[in-house]
mmCIF file of C-alpha atoms in Angstrom:
data_model
loop_
_atom_site.group_PDB
_atom_site.id
_atom_site.type_symbol
_atom_site.label_atom_id
_atom_site.label_comp_id
_atom_site.label_asym_id
_atom_site.label_seq_id
_atom_site.Cartn_x
_atom_site.Cartn_y
_atom_site.Cartn_z
ATOM 1 C CA MET A 1 24.356 8.265 -11.360
ATOM 2 C CA PRO A 2 26.530 11.724 -9.974
ATOM 3 C CA ASN A 3 29.904 11.189 -8.021
ATOM 4 C CA ASN A 4 27.854 14.432 -5.718
ATOM 5 C CA LEU A 5 25.404 11.879 -3.670
ATOM 6 C CA ASN A 6 25.352 12.648 0.128
ATOM 7 C CA ARG A 7 23.032 11.699 1.942
ATOM 8 C CA ARG A 8 20.750 14.673 1.517
ATOM 9 C CA SER A 9 20.720 14.585 -2.292
ATOM 10 C CA PHE A 10 18.906 10.877 -1.828
ATOM 11 C CA LEU A 11 16.989 11.089 1.088
ATOM 12 C CA ARG A 12 14.992 13.821 -1.156
ATOM 13 C CA ALA A 13 14.856 11.521 -4.721
ATOM 14 C CA SER A 14 13.447 9.332 -2.250
ATOM 15 C CA ALA A 15 10.832 11.500 -0.885
ATOM 16 C CA ALA A 16 9.600 12.443 -4.390
ATOM 17 C CA LEU A 17 10.045 9.169 -6.228
ATOM 18 C CA GLY A 18 7.750 7.537 -2.504
ATOM 19 C CA ALA A 19 5.479 10.505 -3.553
ATOM 20 C CA VAL A 20 4.837 9.859 -7.544
ATOM 21 C CA ALA A 21 4.979 5.603 -6.405
ATOM 22 C CA LEU A 22 1.981 5.953 -4.339
ATOM 23 C CA THR A 23 -0.316 8.727 -5.995
ATOM 24 C CA GLY A 24 -0.112 6.300 -8.533
ATOM 25 C CA ARG A 25 -1.211 3.595 -6.668
ATOM 26 C CA ALA A 26 -3.633 5.491 -5.131
ATOM 27 C CA LEU A 27 -4.904 6.797 -8.719
ATOM 28 C CA ALA A 28 -5.527 3.047 -10.382
ATOM 29 C CA ALA A 29 -7.117 1.742 -6.863
ATOM 30 C CA ASP A 30 -9.956 5.076 -8.289
ATOM 31 C CA VAL A 31 -9.867 3.504 -11.483
ATOM 32 C CA THR A 32 -10.206 0.093 -10.248
ATOM 33 C CA ALA A 33 -12.939 1.053 -7.708
ATOM 34 C CA SER A 34 -14.916 3.346 -9.923
ATOM 35 C CA ALA A 35 -15.080 -0.172 -12.938
ATOM 36 C CA SER A 36 -15.975 -2.165 -10.160
ATOM 37 C CA ALA A 37 -18.329 0.450 -8.933
ATOM 38 C CA GLN A 38 -20.221 0.867 -12.554
ATOM 39 C CA VAL A 39 -20.408 -3.324 -12.051
ATOM 40 C CA GLN A 40 -21.763 -3.954 -8.749
ATOM 41 C CA LEU A 41 -24.683 -1.572 -9.531
ATOM 42 C CA LYS A 42 -25.487 -3.711 -13.430
ATOM 43 C CA GLY A 43 -26.616 -6.111 -10.999
ATOM 44 C CA PRO A 44 -30.175 -7.127 -9.080
ATOM 45 C CA ASP A 45 -28.961 -6.245 -5.670
ATOM 46 C CA PRO A 46 -25.844 -3.838 -5.240
ATOM 47 C CA LYS A 47 -25.461 -5.323 -1.813
ATOM 48 C CA PRO A 48 -22.117 -6.834 -0.890
ATOM 49 C CA VAL A 49 -22.158 -10.789 -0.746
ATOM 50 C CA ILE A 50 -20.090 -12.766 1.762
ATOM 51 C CA THR A 51 -19.104 -15.732 1.388
ATOM 52 C CA GLY A 52 -16.480 -17.715 2.966
ATOM 53 C CA PRO A 53 -15.109 -17.163 6.505
ATOM 54 C CA ALA A 54 -14.716 -13.263 7.695
ATOM 55 C CA GLN A 55 -10.969 -14.031 8.769
ATOM 56 C CA LYS A 56 -8.111 -15.934 7.873
ATOM 57 C CA VAL A 57 -7.332 -18.794 9.241
ATOM 58 C CA PHE A 58 -3.545 -19.119 11.173
ATOM 59 C CA PRO A 59 -1.269 -21.268 9.664
ATOM 60 C CA ARG A 60 -0.625 -24.291 11.508
ATOM 61 C CA TRP A 61 2.545 -24.582 12.787
ATOM 62 C CA LYS A 62 3.077 -21.293 15.167
ATOM 63 C CA GLY A 63 7.585 -20.595 15.480
ATOM 64 C CA PHE A 64 9.364 -17.852 17.163
ATOM 65 C CA ASN A 65 13.129 -16.571 16.484
ATOM 66 C CA PHE A 66 14.968 -18.032 18.725
ATOM 67 C CA THR A 67 18.919 -15.853 18.146
ATOM 68 C CA TYR A 68 20.487 -16.152 21.531
ATOM 69 C CA PHE A 69 22.686 -18.636 20.188
ATOM 70 C CA PHE A 70 24.594 -16.913 17.055
ATOM 71 C CA ASN A 71 24.142 -13.014 18.333
ATOM 72 C CA GLN A 72 27.188 -11.887 19.768
ATOM 73 C CA TRP A 73 27.045 -9.762 22.439
ATOM 74 C CA SER A 74 24.502 -12.200 23.943
ATOM 75 C CA ASP A 75 25.784 -12.340 27.753
ATOM 76 C CA ARG A 76 23.280 -14.375 28.768
ATOM 77 C CA SER A 77 21.851 -18.217 27.806
ATOM 78 C CA PRO A 78 18.355 -18.890 27.685
ATOM 79 C CA LEU A 79 15.998 -19.512 30.441
ATOM 80 C CA GLU A 80 14.029 -22.861 30.795
ATOM 81 C CA ASP A 81 11.676 -20.517 31.790
ATOM 82 C CA ASP A 82 11.917 -18.491 28.282
ATOM 83 C CA PHE A 83 10.865 -22.249 27.051
ATOM 84 C CA ARG A 84 7.379 -22.472 29.168
ATOM 85 C CA TRP A 85 6.210 -18.808 27.818
ATOM 86 C CA MET A 86 6.932 -19.572 24.452
ATOM 87 C CA CYS A 87 4.516 -22.396 24.577
ATOM 88 C CA ASP A 88 1.752 -20.685 27.611
ATOM 89 C CA TRP A 89 2.268 -18.035 24.523
ATOM 90 C CA GLY A 90 1.200 -20.585 21.562
ATOM 91 C CA PHE A 91 3.822 -20.691 20.005
ATOM 92 C CA ASP A 92 4.965 -24.771 18.803
ATOM 93 C CA PHE A 93 8.747 -24.481 17.752
ATOM 94 C CA ILE A 94 11.681 -22.614 18.264
ATOM 95 C CA ARG A 95 13.980 -21.345 15.069
ATOM 96 C CA LEU A 96 18.066 -21.048 15.582
ATOM 97 C CA PRO A 97 18.816 -18.576 12.434
#
């Protein structure tokens, strides 16, 4: 690794690497789409068949990260209204990181 690496050259190299990665991914997706389109056209009915629910099921437990206790610059403690709002929003538990 060169010793003269600065922020500008790092950002330039990162942007170039990201562009190459996205281009490669887009080309791979295009090849996959064309291959799957050929398979679908061979069938008797080219319409897609939807099986199962269209929306994913949400997880059973929904938590809330509570960082008041561990934040060095926090000058306030949690209020009872905070817990009431979290309950109203549908959160089931509070996580203390």
